[in-house]
Amino acid sequence: MEVTELVVYGSILLLAAVGIWGILSRRNLIKLILSLTILETAVNLLLVSVGYISGRSAPIVNGDTGLDGSPIGEIVDPLPQALVLTAIVIGLATTAIALIVAVGYYRSTGTLELKSWSYGLTNEKEVRK
Amino acid sequence: MTVDPVLLIVIPLVAAFLVPMVSLFSRKIASFIPLLALLAMGGLAGHLLLSTGDTAVTSTTGGFDPPWGISLVVTPLGALVSAMMIFVGIFVSLPSTAKVGKGYELWYNVFVMMTVTGGVGMVITGDLFNLFVFLEITAIGATVLAVLPRDGETKGLNWRGAASYAIISSVASFLILAAIALLYGATSTLNMAQMAQRAGDIPSFVAGTAFLLMFVGFGIEAEIFPLNGWAPDVYRGSRWGTASIFSGVVGKAGLIALLRIAFIILGPAIGGTFPADLLMWAGLATFIVGEAAAFTSKDLYRMLGFSSIGAYGLILAAFASGSEMAIQAGVLLMLGHMLAKPILFSMIDRAGAGKRGDVTLSDLEGLGRRSTMSGVLFVGAALAMLGMPPSPTFWGKVMLFSSAGTEGQWALAVIVAFGTLLEAGYMGRLIWKVMSPAKEERKVELPVLRLLPGLVALGLIMLIGIQPALLNDVLDRAAEEFMDRLNYIDWGGF
Amino acid sequence: MMERYDIHRSIPAILLALMVAATIFYAFVEVGFGEPEVDKEDSVSNRFISNSTQETGSSNFVTAVVVNYRGFDTLGEVTVLFLASAGMGAIVSALPAGDKRKRPIPPSLILTAGTRLVLPLIILFGAYVFVHGHLSPGGGFQGGVIIASGLLLYIVIFPEWKAPHKALALSESLAGLSFAGIGIIGLAVGGIFLDNVISGLGEAGMLVSAGLIPLIYIAIGIKVGAEMTGLVARMKGGDA
């Protein structure tokens, strides 16, 4: 197995597991949003790796050759890169909205703990005020 | 000549971009933009519904044919559901147009319009990634709607509901995105019709994983048990319009998307009856849990929210139970729910106007005496929800029972009958309270902008109830769309 | 407050998370990493790789896909960002009152002078990135974010600065309308929304090439820059 493969496979597995675990077991809104962005990173990495082809260069041409002088046609799949660009922007928008909602939740309830979240899988003791 | 369906998306986008600019000059004028855009969309959707006929109306964007460019595939069912969603949007935004109070009042209608646009886009797009983009438009619009508070104090419940929904809908969209990545990897296309054509190329493990991810993702949006923990909080803390949008647009779009992907792409790729069985049993469980929870709820918003969850379950079960007649029943049930639910939410808002905290059964007492038309609308909509003739829900339930009889699905028939009894229990209580004499003589105001859409909705309910044959074509095409994927592949141009 | 972690109570969550992650992971292995999918005869990307420079005039294939082939997605994406920015404005005006914030420590001369020096350069670089989106890596989104990062620096260093929300809203509106307007021109001229009607203009690899792509990316760059600045300024609070 190549190093690239190992790194990509390992990162996807690790990031997805950490993100999902965080979402399942935390009820603090900020930690939930952090877990979300970790999961998002895992999914974006998955999406962009679907289009990777071993040994090929970036999908840009410079005149008659690729950026590194390789012949045209020897490039990776540009479509997933375009998709991931969209997905990143969308992820940013949802994170921004989630954060401002967290601010409102904190100001109206005085806590960041989202009650009744996490279906009893949490290991955080409920904090009573 | 058919008008290009892409306008269904472009009109509201232009309208939304116009609002900040126009509001710098006059907030009053800006507040009319969303309503005008929704009316234009409504006309367009009606036109598309009439011109779909035997096939689908398609449109390409970017100047490249599908699968390279993104195409829209407006199937007859898609046109019908879009028109209904836009109707819900108009219903909700009519009374709040021209109100420019606090900073967010102007934006309320914009977000109603954009949430409806997202829902319409999810139903008419022919491209899987484009579906994800529209899902996000819907989700962000719905989150903002869930935040904007009612006039009465709700003890910060709006924030709680919005926070839960913001987190869980993001989880849903990332899971769906992961599924899309896997499906693109397996088929090297994103066009749904072409993907359906290549369903055989998808390795069964990939198809199964993608199906489960999609089920969880869209199941969250469509409030399917056990993924609907967020929904009661949202309904309880939100405005009547937001509640109507959640029950009429957000979940319906998720439901249609889930069904289309499951029946047209992933079901054939997985093979066997597993996908349909999972969907049917999930639907039945949702129906029973929703109706039972509604039966025991005190807050009326929450009760009707649970009743919506039950309706989602019933519709999902009908579509997934597999016969042509059951699918047609599912469409009718969906129609009945989308027409009747906004009326109920609107009337509850009238009954609890100016009240702080939860709106309970006692607030409904004597609504019919305090305002005759409110009582008529409420009772009419409640009976239609329950399936009293003449209503689409009546025909839907009759067809569902007869399909269950023909197919020998006795468990389905028994569960649906039991759930309907529960439904009759709490709806009966509501109707009883509305008709009972009023203790207090406080008048209930019913502005004409509330009355009018309510009467139109009730009229449509009765029209379809008396003359269901009007929809025969659309129902037949809807059954074709889900029974045989070759139809969708053909409509999508492959 | 101290949070206590009991390891045995986190086992179900960890197991579930590992199971989901492993399933996605195994499905990805099944799909295959680094394999030449695009060489398959029937792959959608085949056309992007072999024809996009001729068809769109763009040297950057990702740009060709983002703005031209899948421009409709990008319009949706811009809308999502618009909704986030407008939604944030609406939510901020619905926020319950918060605590009074302390006065920040005034920044030193080096920071203020340095910021004044680099801010124009950052904005110029951002504009460079989105104008050259069809030639080099980057594009409207990246350029817009670079501009917003410059203004973020400004907001951090000068906390008293009030973001000009009206001007931001106006540029957001105009940029969004020009993107949609370019699409509608395509619909009016060629009958297809977002059709790149002048794709043949100019020579591939030059600044003036790729037809409408640079125009769309300039609109996106301005829009994203304005929206991200608005988001950051609203997050700072105090000037809803």
XYZ file of N, CA and C in Angstrom, chain B residues 7-231:
675
model
N -37.085 28.660 -14.497
C -37.587 29.917 -13.941
C -38.171 29.726 -12.554
N -38.646 28.506 -12.282
C -39.188 28.190 -10.961
C -38.144 28.432 -9.870
N -36.869 28.314 -10.239
C -35.784 28.543 -9.287
C -35.243 29.963 -9.440
N -35.160 30.426 -10.676
C -34.491 31.711 -10.917
C -35.320 32.872 -10.353
N -36.648 32.812 -10.521
C -37.483 33.923 -10.038
C -37.258 34.193 -8.549
N -37.382 33.171 -7.681
C -37.168 33.483 -6.265
C -35.749 33.910 -5.941
N -34.755 33.375 -6.679
C -33.379 33.799 -6.391
C -33.215 35.285 -6.688
N -33.705 35.704 -7.848
C -33.606 37.123 -8.189
C -34.357 37.946 -7.147
N -35.539 37.460 -6.760
C -36.316 38.190 -5.759
C -35.537 38.329 -4.456
N -34.891 37.228 -4.041
C -34.153 37.272 -2.776
C -32.986 38.245 -2.867
N -32.283 38.247 -4.021
C -31.157 39.167 -4.164
C -31.639 40.617 -4.210
N -32.877 40.816 -4.686
C -33.405 42.182 -4.786
C -33.734 42.769 -3.422
N -34.176 41.900 -2.486
C -34.718 42.420 -1.232
C -33.762 43.346 -0.478
N -32.473 42.944 -0.259
C -31.617 43.850 0.513
C -31.470 45.207 -0.154
N -31.444 45.204 -1.510
C -31.254 46.463 -2.212
C -32.492 47.345 -2.078
N -33.653 46.740 -2.359
C -34.882 47.534 -2.303
C -35.153 48.006 -0.868
N -34.788 47.182 0.110
C -35.106 47.563 1.489
C -34.309 48.774 1.940
N -33.221 49.100 1.218
C -32.493 50.315 1.565
C -33.336 51.547 1.252
N -34.217 51.404 0.236
C -35.057 52.550 -0.133
C -36.402 52.505 0.574
N -37.059 51.337 0.514
C -38.354 51.235 1.176
C -38.580 49.814 1.653
N -38.675 49.652 2.963
C -38.907 48.306 3.495
C -40.306 47.816 3.157
N -41.213 48.782 3.001
C -42.596 48.418 2.688
C -42.671 47.727 1.318
N -42.035 48.341 0.341
C -42.057 47.753 -1.002
C -41.338 46.411 -0.981
N -40.183 46.359 -0.271
C -39.410 45.122 -0.239
C -40.227 43.974 0.333
N -41.140 44.290 1.253
C -41.886 43.204 1.893
C -42.868 42.537 0.936
N -43.156 43.198 -0.197
C -44.071 42.573 -1.161
C -43.353 41.637 -2.125
N -42.002 41.780 -2.222
C -41.272 41.012 -3.240
C -41.458 39.505 -3.082
N -41.276 38.951 -1.853
C -41.410 37.490 -1.755
C -42.793 36.987 -2.173
N -43.831 37.717 -1.782
C -45.186 37.271 -2.128
C -45.378 37.272 -3.646
N -44.907 38.350 -4.286
C -45.048 38.429 -5.742
C -44.301 37.268 -6.409
N -43.081 37.000 -5.898
C -42.306 35.904 -6.489
C -43.031 34.578 -6.299
N -43.599 34.377 -5.108
C -44.309 33.119 -4.858
C -45.517 32.984 -5.776
N -46.221 34.110 -6.000
C -47.385 34.051 -6.891
C -46.950 33.690 -8.310
N -45.830 34.304 -8.751
C -45.325 33.975 -10.095
C -44.943 32.505 -10.172
N -44.278 32.014 -9.109
C -43.897 30.597 -9.089
C -45.139 29.715 -9.133
N -46.172 30.137 -8.400
C -47.405 29.359 -8.374
C -48.006 29.231 -9.766
N -48.045 30.376 -10.484
C -48.571 30.334 -11.842
C -47.763 29.400 -12.725
N -46.442 29.489 -12.571
C -45.555 28.662 -13.388
C -45.739 27.183 -13.070
N -45.851 26.875 -11.777
C -46.018 25.466 -11.388
C -47.343 24.932 -11.908
N -48.388 25.775 -11.861
C -49.676 25.347 -12.403
C -49.565 25.063 -13.887
N -48.869 25.954 -14.593
C -48.657 25.772 -16.029
C -47.913 24.464 -16.301
N -46.877 24.190 -15.489
C -46.105 22.960 -15.693
C -46.964 21.735 -15.418
N -47.810 21.839 -14.379
C -48.672 20.714 -14.024
C -49.589 20.378 -15.188
N -50.091 21.432 -15.862
C -50.987 21.189 -16.985
C -50.239 20.669 -18.208
N -48.940 21.051 -18.345
C -48.257 20.672 -19.577
C -47.398 19.419 -19.434
N -47.325 18.822 -18.232
C -46.516 17.605 -18.143
C -47.180 16.466 -18.904
N -48.504 16.319 -18.759
C -49.207 15.286 -19.524
C -48.658 13.900 -19.263
N -48.208 13.256 -20.343
C -47.762 11.876 -20.238
C -46.314 11.738 -19.833
N -45.592 12.837 -19.875
C -44.154 12.709 -19.699
C -43.678 13.799 -18.750
N -42.373 14.019 -18.697
C -41.855 15.045 -17.813
C -41.373 16.230 -18.642
N -41.399 17.422 -18.049
C -40.817 18.593 -18.698
C -39.375 18.688 -18.234
N -38.442 18.761 -19.179
C -37.048 18.829 -18.757
C -36.441 20.145 -19.202
N -35.328 20.488 -18.589
C -34.627 21.712 -18.930
C -33.156 21.498 -18.645
N -32.296 22.049 -19.492
C -30.872 21.925 -19.219
C -30.315 23.290 -18.840
N -29.220 23.283 -18.104
C -28.590 24.546 -17.730
C -27.131 24.520 -18.165
N -26.569 25.702 -18.312
C -25.144 25.819 -18.600
C -24.786 25.571 -20.052
N -25.756 25.160 -20.886
C -25.475 24.976 -22.289
C -24.933 23.601 -22.640
N -24.988 22.650 -21.717
C -24.524 21.306 -22.021
C -25.614 20.310 -21.670
N -25.773 19.317 -22.528
C -26.813 18.329 -22.270
C -26.458 17.510 -21.035
N -27.472 16.967 -20.361
C -27.151 16.017 -19.308
C -26.470 14.807 -19.938
N -25.563 14.125 -19.277
C -25.199 14.257 -17.871
C -24.122 15.308 -17.597
N -23.665 16.053 -18.633
C -22.565 16.993 -18.353
C -23.082 18.241 -17.661
N -24.158 18.799 -18.189
C -24.768 19.920 -17.493
C -25.805 19.407 -16.512
N -26.322 20.306 -15.687
C -27.353 19.918 -14.725
C -28.705 20.052 -15.404
N -29.542 19.038 -15.273
C -30.854 19.139 -15.890
C -31.935 19.093 -14.809
N -33.055 19.705 -15.128
C -34.229 19.611 -14.262
C -35.201 18.650 -14.933
N -35.777 17.747 -14.138
C -36.741 16.796 -14.674
C -38.026 16.954 -13.868
N -38.976 17.701 -14.441
C -40.221 17.943 -13.712
C -41.205 16.841 -14.083
N -41.285 15.825 -13.245
C -42.255 14.767 -13.487
C -43.634 15.281 -13.087
N -44.709 14.633 -13.548
C -46.044 15.101 -13.146
C -46.196 15.179 -11.632
N -45.679 14.166 -10.916
C -45.747 14.226 -9.456
C -44.948 15.408 -8.935
N -43.759 15.632 -9.532
C -42.930 16.756 -9.116
C -43.658 18.081 -9.293
N -44.364 18.216 -10.441
C -45.096 19.461 -10.687
C -46.210 19.634 -9.661
N -46.915 18.540 -9.358
C -48.013 18.625 -8.388
C -47.493 19.023 -7.011
N -46.430 18.321 -6.559
C -45.902 18.608 -5.223
C -45.333 20.018 -5.166
N -44.646 20.454 -6.248
C -44.117 21.824 -6.264
C -45.247 22.825 -6.111
N -46.321 22.609 -6.889
C -47.440 23.547 -6.814
C -48.001 23.592 -5.395
N -48.092 22.428 -4.749
C -48.627 22.403 -3.387
C -47.709 23.132 -2.414
N -46.386 22.921 -2.585
C -45.437 23.600 -1.689
C -45.555 25.112 -1.841
N -45.662 25.550 -3.094
C -45.765 26.986 -3.323
C -47.064 27.504 -2.721
N -48.125 26.691 -2.806
C -49.382 27.095 -2.182
C -49.202 27.288 -0.676
N -48.508 26.346 -0.038
C -48.245 26.492 1.400
C -47.472 27.778 1.661
N -46.484 28.062 0.780
C -45.695 29.276 0.950
C -46.549 30.526 0.858
N -47.463 30.561 -0.127
C -48.335 31.736 -0.270
C -49.253 31.844 0.941
N -49.801 30.704 1.355
C -50.680 30.639 2.524
C -49.998 31.293 3.732
N -48.722 30.941 3.921
C -48.001 31.413 5.103
C -47.614 32.880 4.968
N -47.223 33.307 3.743
C -46.658 34.653 3.682
C -47.713 35.735 3.439
N -48.914 35.347 3.009
C -49.954 36.369 2.807
C -50.182 37.236 4.049
N -50.479 36.650 5.219
C -50.797 37.502 6.367
C -49.623 38.340 6.848
N -48.388 37.881 6.602
C -47.266 38.648 7.159
C -46.648 39.591 6.129
N -47.232 39.655 4.924
C -46.738 40.629 3.953
C -47.124 42.032 4.419
N -46.283 42.992 4.080
C -46.534 44.400 4.396
C -46.383 44.703 5.878
N -45.953 43.712 6.671
C -45.656 43.997 8.071
C -44.171 44.288 8.160
N -43.815 45.464 8.595
C -42.398 45.738 8.791
C -42.188 46.252 10.204
N -42.169 45.350 11.140
C -41.960 45.728 12.530
C -40.492 45.671 12.866
N -40.107 44.634 13.589
C -38.714 44.475 13.977
C -37.861 44.136 12.766
N -36.546 44.113 12.984
C -35.615 43.893 11.888
C -35.865 42.627 11.116
N -36.324 41.581 11.815
C -36.429 40.300 11.127
C -37.758 40.093 10.424
N -38.755 40.947 10.681
C -40.068 40.713 10.078
C -39.986 40.676 8.552
N -39.169 41.587 8.016
C -39.025 41.634 6.561
C -38.445 40.325 6.041
N -37.508 39.773 6.827
C -36.791 38.595 6.344
C -37.596 37.322 6.494
N -38.599 37.345 7.357
C -39.416 36.142 7.567
C -39.958 35.631 6.239
N -40.574 36.528 5.467
C -41.162 36.107 4.201
C -40.103 35.676 3.191
N -38.938 36.340 3.230
C -37.876 35.934 2.316
C -37.475 34.488 2.608
N -37.382 34.159 3.900
C -36.959 32.800 4.229
C -38.058 31.785 3.960
N -39.315 32.198 4.113
C -40.405 31.306 3.695
C -40.247 30.989 2.214
N -40.037 32.053 1.427
C -39.915 31.861 -0.020
C -38.717 30.969 -0.359
N -37.579 31.207 0.297
C -36.392 30.433 -0.061
C -36.508 28.994 0.401
N -37.150 28.761 1.547
C -37.335 27.376 1.974
C -38.216 26.636 0.975
N -39.263 27.324 0.517
C -40.131 26.712 -0.496
C -39.324 26.447 -1.772
N -38.477 27.416 -2.163
C -37.668 27.226 -3.364
C -36.763 26.009 -3.231
N -36.127 25.887 -2.056
C -35.275 24.718 -1.831
C -36.075 23.437 -1.975
N -37.261 23.416 -1.391
C -38.101 22.218 -1.477
C -38.481 21.918 -2.917
N -38.864 22.953 -3.650
C -39.241 22.760 -5.052
C -38.039 22.233 -5.839
N -36.870 22.836 -5.580
C -35.669 22.386 -6.276
C -35.361 20.925 -6.004
N -35.529 20.510 -4.737
C -35.262 19.110 -4.410
C -36.186 18.179 -5.174
N -37.411 18.636 -5.431
C -38.389 17.763 -6.078
C -38.189 17.723 -7.594
N -37.700 18.853 -8.183
C -37.647 18.878 -9.652
C -36.250 18.662 -10.225
N -35.207 18.615 -9.398
C -33.881 18.502 -9.988
C -33.634 17.083 -10.471
N -32.792 16.975 -11.504
C -32.476 15.662 -12.034
C -31.048 15.258 -11.726
N -30.405 16.002 -10.841
C -28.991 15.791 -10.588
C -28.781 15.599 -9.092
N -28.010 14.579 -8.741
C -27.907 14.206 -7.335
C -27.201 15.269 -6.499
N -26.139 15.869 -7.053
C -25.434 16.868 -6.250
C -26.243 18.156 -6.158
N -26.950 18.473 -7.227
C -27.822 19.636 -7.195
C -28.904 19.458 -6.130
N -29.354 18.219 -5.957
C -30.309 17.898 -4.897
C -29.735 18.281 -3.539
N -28.444 17.982 -3.346
C -27.783 18.332 -2.085
C -27.756 19.847 -1.887
N -27.467 20.586 -2.967
C -27.425 22.042 -2.847
C -28.797 22.577 -2.430
N -29.852 22.062 -3.071
C -31.193 22.528 -2.714
C -31.571 22.103 -1.297
N -31.098 20.916 -0.893
C -31.347 20.478 0.480
C -30.777 21.489 1.463
N -29.589 22.001 1.137
C -28.966 22.972 2.040
C -29.721 24.289 2.048
N -30.226 24.714 0.869
C -31.024 25.943 0.841
C -32.238 25.760 1.753
N -32.893 24.592 1.628
C -34.044 24.310 2.482
C -33.643 24.325 3.947
N -32.536 23.648 4.267
C -32.175 23.477 5.667
C -31.818 24.817 6.307
N -31.059 25.654 5.591
C -30.672 26.938 6.185
C -31.899 27.830 6.327
N -32.742 27.850 5.280
C -33.961 28.635 5.380
C -34.810 28.191 6.557
N -34.950 26.876 6.721
C -35.796 26.355 7.791
C -35.200 26.657 9.160
N -33.857 26.607 9.272
C -33.237 26.924 10.559
C -33.546 28.358 10.962
N -33.399 29.270 9.998
C -33.660 30.678 10.322
C -35.129 30.857 10.693
N -36.027 30.190 9.948
C -37.454 30.287 10.282
C -37.711 29.790 11.697
N -37.023 28.697 12.069
C -37.256 28.125 13.391
C -36.802 29.070 14.495
N -35.852 29.953 14.194
C -35.376 30.898 15.209
C -36.382 32.011 15.447
N -36.952 32.559 14.366
C -37.754 33.777 14.496
C -38.934 33.513 15.439
N -39.042 34.265 16.517
C -39.969 33.920 17.593
C -41.415 34.311 17.291
N -42.324 33.623 17.995
C -43.736 33.992 17.968
C -43.910 35.301 18.704
N -45.110 35.898 18.558
C -45.376 37.119 19.305
C -45.403 36.840 20.796
N -46.030 35.717 21.173
C -46.074 35.364 22.592
C -44.725 34.829 23.048
N -44.475 34.887 24.339
C -43.228 34.388 24.900
C -43.216 32.856 24.798
N -42.116 32.276 24.340
C -42.056 30.819 24.296
C -40.909 30.289 25.150
N -40.469 31.064 26.102
C -39.425 30.640 27.048
C -38.175 30.145 26.347
N -37.803 30.784 25.279
C -36.570 30.380 24.600
C -36.671 29.064 23.868
N -37.906 28.523 23.766
C -38.057 27.235 23.082
C -37.678 27.329 21.617
N -37.890 28.521 21.004
C -37.522 28.657 19.607
C -36.029 28.413 19.415
N -35.215 28.903 20.369
C -33.770 28.709 20.244
C -33.407 27.249 20.394
N -34.097 26.579 21.307
C -33.791 25.173 21.540
C -34.108 24.345 20.287
N -35.307 24.593 19.733
C -35.678 23.859 18.531
C -34.716 24.151 17.394
N -34.394 25.447 17.213
C -33.523 25.825 16.107
C -32.132 25.227 16.283
N -31.627 25.214 17.529
C -30.288 24.661 17.749
C -30.285 23.172 17.420
N -31.293 22.440 17.892
C -31.345 21.005 17.576
C -31.408 20.799 16.084
N -32.277 21.595 15.422
C -32.441 21.382 13.984
C -31.171 21.758 13.229
N -30.523 22.855 13.639
C -29.302 23.270 12.944
C -28.269 22.155 12.987
N -28.087 21.544 14.162
C -27.071 20.494 14.283
C -27.494 19.250 13.502
N -28.718 18.802 13.741
C -29.101 17.506 13.174
C -29.226 17.597 11.651
N -29.656 18.764 11.141
C -29.786 18.835 9.682
C -28.410 18.902 9.030
N -27.423 19.465 9.738
C -26.067 19.434 9.183
C -25.543 18.011 9.147
N -25.807 17.262 10.228
C -25.389 15.858 10.224
C -26.018 15.148 9.028
N -27.324 15.407 8.844
C -28.038 14.762 7.744
C -27.370 15.078 6.425
N -27.024 16.362 6.215
C -26.508 16.694 4.892
C -25.125 16.102 4.671
N -24.307 15.988 5.731
C -22.987 15.391 5.511
C -23.106 13.904 5.203
N -24.051 13.228 5.875
C -24.228 11.809 5.568
C -24.676 11.635 4.114
N -25.605 12.523 3.690
C -26.077 12.433 2.307
C -24.935 12.710 1.337
N -24.089 13.690 1.696
C -22.955 14.011 0.831
C -22.005 12.825 0.719
N -21.785 12.127 1.844
C -20.923 10.942 1.795
C -21.521 9.906 0.849
N -22.837 9.730 0.917
C -23.490 8.772 0.024
C -23.327 9.195 -1.423
N -23.449 10.506 -1.689
C -23.303 10.992 -3.063
C -21.886 10.716 -3.565
N -20.886 10.943 -2.676
C -19.499 10.683 -3.075
C -19.329 9.220 -3.452
N -19.884 8.321 -2.634
C -19.748 6.897 -2.937
C -20.428 6.550 -4.257
N -21.622 7.110 -4.461
C -22.352 6.779 -5.692
C -21.642 7.342 -6.916
N -21.053 8.538 -6.795
C -20.294 9.071 -7.920
C -19.101 8.176 -8.210
N -18.434 7.731 -7.149
C -17.295 6.844 -7.343
C -17.680 5.566 -8.059
N -18.872 5.059 -7.756
C -19.268 3.772 -8.325
C -19.816 3.894 -9.739
N -20.437 5.041 -10.077
C -21.087 5.125 -11.389
C -20.447 6.172 -12.292
N -19.541 6.990 -11.780
C -18.948 8.145 -12.466
C -19.978 8.978 -13.227
N -21.111 9.230 -12.588
C -22.062 10.199 -13.102
C -22.835 10.746 -11.911
N -23.454 11.913 -12.109
C -24.272 12.482 -11.031
C -25.715 12.628 -11.464
N -25.977 12.461 -12.756
C -27.339 12.581 -13.242
C -28.163 11.395 -12.744
N -29.313 11.684 -12.143
C -30.060 10.615 -11.482
C -30.599 9.592 -12.474
N -31.028 10.071 -13.644
C -31.551 9.116 -14.621
C -30.438 8.203 -15.118
N -29.264 8.808 -15.398
C -28.166 7.978 -15.867
C -27.665 7.044 -14.771
N -27.685 7.540 -13.539
C -27.261 6.702 -12.424
C -28.203 5.507 -12.282
N -29.499 5.768 -12.507
C -30.466 4.678 -12.435
C -30.182 3.644 -13.515
N -29.787 4.176 -14.694
C -29.460 3.275 -15.784
C -28.265 2.388 -15.430
N -27.330 2.966 -14.648
C -26.119 2.229 -14.297
C -26.221 1.573 -12.930
N -27.444 1.457 -12.415
C -27.606 0.908 -11.067
C -26.930 -0.444 -10.938
N -26.890 -1.191 -12.050
C -26.284 -2.512 -12.000
C -24.787 -2.481 -11.708
N -24.121 -1.337 -12.014
C -22.673 -1.251 -11.796
C -22.297 -1.025 -10.340
N -23.278 -0.630 -9.521
C -22.941 -0.277 -8.150
C -22.746 -1.563 -7.359
N -21.570 -1.755 -6.746
C -21.385 -2.949 -5.911
C -22.425 -2.950 -4.795
N -22.910 -4.137 -4.414
C -24.065 -4.145 -3.514
C -23.712 -3.583 -2.138
N -22.453 -3.753 -1.699
C -22.117 -3.181 -0.385
C -22.167 -1.656 -0.438
N -21.666 -1.086 -1.539
C -21.703 0.372 -1.695
C -23.152 0.844 -1.740
N -23.982 0.106 -2.500
C -25.386 0.499 -2.607
C -26.070 0.444 -1.243
N -25.776 -0.613 -0.489
C -26.391 -0.739 0.840
C -25.965 0.392 1.754
N -24.660 0.689 1.767
C -24.168 1.781 2.615
C -24.801 3.099 2.212
N -24.810 3.354 0.892
C -25.388 4.615 0.423
C -26.860 4.692 0.809
N -27.558 3.572 0.707
C -28.977 3.575 1.053
C -29.176 3.913 2.520
N -28.374 3.283 3.397
C -28.542 3.571 4.830
C -28.212 5.033 5.131
N -27.147 5.556 4.490
C -26.784 6.954 4.718
C -27.913 7.881 4.251
N -28.461 7.586 3.070
C -29.559 8.407 2.544
C -30.788 8.279 3.446
N -31.040 7.064 3.918
C -32.210 6.854 4.770
C -32.094 7.696 6.041
N -30.913 7.664 6.654
C -30.739 8.456 7.868
C -30.812 9.947 7.533
N -30.125 10.347 6.466
C -30.076 11.759 6.109
C -31.443 12.321 5.785
N -32.111 11.737 4.802
C -33.426 12.256 4.425
C -34.470 11.901 5.479
N -34.250 10.794 6.211
C -35.170 10.442 7.287
C -35.201 11.523 8.353
N -34.038 12.136 8.625
C -34.007 13.238 9.584
C -34.866 14.382 9.077
N -34.701 14.728 7.788
C -35.490 15.847 7.244
C -36.971 15.501 7.210
N -37.295 14.233 6.931
C -38.694 13.857 6.788
C -39.292 13.372 8.104
N -38.598 13.614 9.197
C -39.116 13.337 10.539
C -39.533 11.881 10.716
N -38.710 10.964 10.205
C -39.007 9.544 10.328
C -38.504 9.038 11.679
N -39.315 8.270 12.370
C -38.910 7.660 13.631
C -37.796 6.667 13.355
N -36.743 6.576 14.135
C -36.409 7.306 15.358
C -35.480 8.487 15.121
N -35.598 9.152 13.978
C -34.674 10.242 13.667
C -35.326 11.595 13.876
N -36.486 11.636 14.554
C -37.252 12.877 14.607
C -37.237 13.532 15.977
N -36.223 13.226 16.792
C -36.191 13.790 18.138
C -36.204 15.312 18.168
N -35.741 15.946 17.084
C -35.665 17.401 17.059
C -37.028 18.037 16.791
N -37.915 17.283 16.131
C -39.112 17.911 15.562
C -40.064 18.518 16.601
